[in-house]
XYZ file of C-alpha atoms in Angstrom:
335
model
C 113.025 15.115 60.927
C 110.475 11.649 61.828
C 112.049 8.814 60.783
C 110.110 6.805 57.968
C 112.039 3.409 58.921
C 111.674 1.175 62.057
C 113.757 -1.419 63.926
C 112.350 -3.712 66.457
C 114.967 -6.101 68.039
C 113.627 -8.942 69.976
C 115.647 -11.345 72.198
C 114.877 -14.968 71.031
C 114.770 -17.867 73.123
C 116.922 -19.627 70.581
C 120.158 -17.311 71.556
C 119.723 -15.025 68.790
C 117.978 -11.555 68.436
C 115.445 -11.566 65.636
C 114.883 -7.651 64.316
C 111.893 -6.494 62.543
C 112.073 -4.112 59.865
C 108.943 -1.505 59.393
C 107.762 1.709 58.151
C 107.555 3.323 54.541
C 111.136 3.256 54.568
C 111.442 0.243 55.859
C 114.019 -0.729 52.641
C 116.449 1.547 54.965
C 115.813 -0.267 57.446
C 117.025 -3.665 55.839
C 120.211 -2.062 54.394
C 120.880 -1.047 57.594
C 120.494 -4.619 58.682
C 122.456 -6.066 56.016
C 125.490 -3.841 56.671
C 125.252 -4.412 60.062
C 125.666 -8.349 59.504
C 122.099 -9.480 60.238
C 120.674 -12.555 57.938
C 117.766 -13.775 56.934
C 116.276 -17.173 57.875
C 113.636 -19.245 55.910
C 110.666 -17.421 57.338
C 112.098 -13.861 56.372
C 113.571 -12.971 59.461
C 116.630 -10.887 59.886
C 118.615 -12.766 62.901
C 121.640 -12.203 64.824
C 123.077 -15.197 66.419
C 124.675 -14.771 70.301
C 126.814 -17.473 69.914
C 129.999 -14.752 69.591
C 129.126 -12.082 71.957
C 131.887 -9.969 71.184
C 130.973 -10.624 67.226
C 127.104 -9.927 68.424
C 128.369 -6.538 70.149
C 129.979 -5.197 67.641
C 126.784 -5.845 65.101
C 124.470 -4.332 67.326
C 127.090 -0.982 67.215
C 127.418 -1.392 63.180
C 123.585 -1.558 63.313
C 122.893 1.696 65.502
C 125.878 3.495 63.315
C 123.923 2.504 60.217
C 120.332 2.981 61.391
C 121.796 6.751 61.924
C 123.410 7.118 58.744
C 120.025 5.491 57.124
C 117.768 7.830 59.281
C 116.325 4.648 61.076
C 115.053 4.429 64.641
C 116.209 1.283 66.499
C 114.087 0.235 69.364
C 114.024 -3.032 71.501
C 111.333 -5.054 71.869
C 110.340 -6.067 75.847
C 108.034 -8.710 75.173
C 109.014 -12.565 73.972
C 109.278 -12.425 70.158
C 105.891 -13.538 68.837
C 107.524 -16.785 66.757
C 108.715 -18.069 70.143
C 105.433 -17.951 71.605
C 103.969 -19.570 68.357
C 106.392 -22.629 68.880
C 105.307 -22.830 72.412
C 101.726 -22.821 72.247
C 101.963 -25.686 69.125
C 103.993 -27.907 71.375
C 101.168 -27.813 73.748
C 98.817 -28.330 71.318
C 97.521 -32.561 70.373
C 98.948 -33.739 67.589
C 101.189 -32.363 65.125
C 101.262 -28.713 64.921
C 103.673 -26.395 63.201
C 103.867 -22.904 63.313
C 104.859 -20.248 60.852
C 106.024 -16.679 61.742
C 104.567 -14.154 59.167
C 106.313 -10.689 59.136
C 104.092 -7.936 57.974
C 106.490 -5.998 55.544
C 103.422 -3.832 53.830
C 100.341 -2.878 54.802
C 98.943 -4.642 52.487
C 100.203 -8.337 53.717
C 97.983 -7.285 57.164
C 94.694 -6.372 55.016
C 95.874 -9.929 53.246
C 95.576 -12.317 55.941
C 92.895 -10.024 57.369
C 90.601 -11.131 54.656
C 91.182 -14.829 55.610
C 90.488 -14.367 59.393
C 86.623 -16.317 59.756
C 85.334 -14.429 62.507
C 84.849 -10.877 61.775
C 85.676 -10.128 65.500
C 88.427 -9.059 68.299
C 91.175 -10.441 65.728
C 89.885 -8.945 62.519
C 89.984 -5.796 64.502
C 93.309 -5.740 65.356
C 94.625 -6.370 62.184
C 91.944 -3.890 60.665
C 93.151 -1.109 63.327
C 96.686 -1.699 64.476
C 99.929 -1.709 62.782
C 101.912 -5.126 63.561
C 105.302 -6.117 62.949
C 104.595 -10.185 62.530
C 101.987 -12.564 63.275
C 102.451 -16.423 63.174
C 100.228 -19.297 61.223
C 99.693 -22.341 63.294
C 98.663 -25.339 61.292
C 97.912 -28.793 62.170
C 98.759 -30.525 59.046
C 95.330 -31.471 58.399
C 93.819 -28.280 57.066
C 93.327 -26.556 60.007
C 95.197 -23.174 60.251
C 94.858 -20.415 63.210
C 96.259 -16.988 63.209
C 98.480 -15.589 66.407
C 98.790 -12.227 66.769
C 99.677 -9.601 70.004
C 97.864 -6.399 70.757
C 100.242 -3.944 71.408
C 97.684 -2.146 74.101
C 98.492 -4.907 76.526
C 100.295 -7.556 75.124
C 97.715 -10.156 75.241
C 97.694 -12.960 72.519
C 94.979 -13.753 70.350
C 94.137 -16.609 68.261
C 91.748 -17.229 65.252
C 91.016 -19.560 62.554
C 91.432 -18.676 59.487
C 88.685 -19.755 56.752
C 88.770 -22.864 54.962
C 89.286 -23.349 51.584
C 85.646 -22.487 49.692
C 87.109 -25.137 47.618
C 86.433 -27.478 50.539
C 83.613 -26.615 51.703
C 81.070 -23.522 51.514
C 80.947 -22.214 54.982
C 77.511 -21.499 56.696
C 77.666 -21.919 60.170
C 78.776 -19.362 62.490
C 82.220 -19.033 62.817
C 84.359 -19.894 65.672
C 85.381 -17.380 68.106
C 88.869 -16.402 68.745
C 90.478 -16.489 71.935
C 92.385 -13.897 74.193
C 95.077 -15.044 76.591
C 97.788 -13.857 78.794
C 100.352 -16.152 78.226
C 101.547 -18.862 75.636
C 100.223 -21.778 78.378
C 96.688 -20.354 78.424
C 96.701 -19.746 74.733
C 97.290 -23.744 74.149
C 94.378 -24.778 76.509
C 91.677 -22.119 75.108
C 92.405 -23.135 71.777
C 92.201 -26.937 72.887
C 88.972 -26.449 74.757
C 87.504 -23.717 72.693
C 88.681 -22.627 69.504
C 89.432 -25.936 68.112
C 86.031 -28.002 69.379
C 84.505 -24.956 67.708
C 86.291 -25.257 64.631
C 85.604 -28.372 64.317
C 81.793 -28.235 64.839
C 81.248 -24.638 62.298
C 82.875 -26.829 59.615
C 81.234 -30.108 60.361
C 77.490 -28.335 59.992
C 78.895 -26.158 56.948
C 79.540 -29.763 55.357
C 76.090 -31.458 56.123
C 74.510 -27.669 55.001
C 76.359 -27.859 51.570
C 75.567 -31.669 51.129
C 71.645 -31.534 52.328
C 71.587 -28.659 49.750
C 73.223 -30.517 46.334
C 70.904 -33.831 47.667
C 67.739 -31.577 47.621
C 69.280 -29.851 44.004
C 69.838 -33.057 42.154
C 66.476 -34.948 43.969
C 64.317 -32.205 43.031
C 65.540 -32.262 39.150
C 62.808 -33.907 36.629
C 64.726 -37.233 35.215
C 66.545 -36.073 31.945
C 66.841 -32.717 33.031
C 69.983 -32.633 34.492
C 72.602 -30.799 33.544
C 75.760 -32.751 33.306
C 78.170 -30.753 34.717
C 76.446 -29.402 37.585
C 75.382 -32.855 38.520
C 78.790 -34.138 38.578
C 79.965 -31.089 40.817
C 77.412 -31.491 42.954
C 78.080 -35.408 43.161
C 81.917 -34.460 43.963
C 81.256 -32.278 46.422
C 78.665 -34.859 48.188
C 81.281 -37.469 48.084
C 84.330 -34.973 49.463
C 82.236 -34.387 52.535
C 80.906 -38.600 52.576
C 84.768 -39.091 53.097
C 84.836 -37.144 56.115
C 81.539 -38.198 57.569
C 82.287 -41.631 57.211
C 85.938 -41.184 58.971
C 83.796 -39.146 61.709
C 81.273 -41.806 62.038
C 83.875 -44.551 62.438
C 85.881 -42.481 64.857
C 83.539 -40.814 67.179
C 80.504 -43.421 67.027
C 79.066 -46.783 68.286
C 78.074 -48.229 65.236
C 75.880 -51.173 64.871
C 76.892 -54.249 61.964
C 74.261 -52.273 59.904
C 75.704 -49.243 60.148
C 79.148 -50.842 59.530
C 77.692 -52.481 56.226
C 76.676 -49.122 55.190
C 79.530 -46.777 55.656
C 81.483 -49.634 53.885
C 78.956 -49.951 50.987
C 79.073 -45.825 50.527
C 82.753 -45.915 50.397
C 82.797 -48.367 47.785
C 80.682 -46.805 45.652
C 81.060 -43.046 46.207
C 85.375 -42.869 46.647
C 85.999 -43.358 42.769
C 89.369 -43.495 41.680
C 89.340 -41.293 38.650
C 88.116 -38.342 39.302
C 89.120 -36.694 36.269
C 87.911 -39.020 34.158
C 85.962 -41.694 35.934
C 84.459 -44.904 34.433
C 80.991 -43.983 32.991
C 79.194 -47.336 34.905
C 80.622 -46.241 38.318
C 79.732 -43.003 38.207
C 75.979 -43.969 37.457
C 76.329 -46.341 40.159
C 77.609 -43.290 42.323
C 74.967 -41.151 41.202
C 72.290 -43.421 42.231
C 73.094 -44.400 45.776
C 74.195 -40.797 46.326
C 70.399 -39.954 45.529
C 68.718 -42.672 47.111
C 71.232 -43.484 50.082
C 72.937 -39.561 50.769
C 70.170 -38.601 53.087
C 70.635 -41.190 55.414
C 74.536 -40.644 55.484
C 73.539 -37.236 55.897
C 71.194 -38.033 59.061
C 74.019 -40.337 60.921
C 76.601 -37.474 60.412
C 74.177 -34.679 61.810
C 74.097 -37.340 64.827
C 77.264 -36.930 65.355
C 77.786 -33.436 65.134
C 80.590 -32.020 67.864
C 79.108 -30.929 70.971
C 79.165 -27.008 71.260
C 82.202 -26.111 73.587
C 81.407 -25.261 77.125
C 82.513 -22.113 77.803
C 83.527 -21.691 81.605
C 81.306 -19.567 83.827
C 83.023 -16.383 84.899
C 84.171 -15.979 88.431
C 82.340 -14.172 90.767
C 84.362 -10.433 91.118
C 86.885 -10.143 93.829
C 85.544 -7.319 96.761
C 86.636 -3.656 95.666
C 89.057 -3.385 98.178
C 91.351 -6.168 96.808
C 93.096 -5.579 93.965
C 93.471 -7.725 91.495
C 96.789 -10.310 90.648
C 98.863 -8.459 87.995
C 98.725 -11.078 85.801
C 94.748 -10.984 85.643
C 94.778 -7.433 85.350
C 97.186 -7.740 82.026
C 95.084 -10.202 80.199
C 92.357 -8.303 77.947
C 88.644 -9.005 78.675
C 87.444 -11.715 76.827
C 84.602 -10.980 74.142
């Protein structure tokens, strides 16, 4: 009889064993883990501490006994736990990144994540065609979210961007391409040098496109024909983008005195204190400045568009008589 439930064990770098239950009979696997003394942490992962090796051995013996009784198969995974890889990656990235492991208990959990992956490339296909035990989400605290997954066929790590909320920006720029790496160190380097610059550029271009579209729509309307609700929504979207544009211009460009004065004035006028119930006079002033000077702000922001990431040239292939090093052979080809 083929088991409908499975438990995969990982040896974690944090002196514990991680257990991932899977399969249609996953609840039987969870029962076996509970009977053996595994506990669930804040990430909903079943863990077994290795502080007391005697107790740990006893718990593993009980696990195999309970698994037999519950008709659950147990295997030990030879590669590092993905959550540990995620922690190594965020530790190597600049800024304040965090990593959260996402157990994929049901197939629908995986499909839900797939729908939020921005690029419909390698990472999207991996989630669509493989049953994964877990993934990890990497967050920078400023709204950027990346998804990390391990490819079962060769153990390569795939990292791709999750799409920003449509409430923040309507995405019109090409999605940043996922990166593939054979180690946490290489993944962190590819994220920093390629994925994040492409992500920043795509979001910036999408903001520019949406801000310009809203401004053109408002400028093309005849006076008195505006739908107040639609007009305010367009102004609020522009305001949100303007905040980002101004911050980017101040942080990444050299500004003249006139440009500094212009940005200060735009910020004072557009950033309303109460968006839910704004002062009608302040709203009217913001609308007037938006219609007259919004184009200049967009043009300044367009000049500050981040450059596209430079993909390193592929090295020349080695002579056929010389076999490739093992590390290179284990790395999946870059799309």
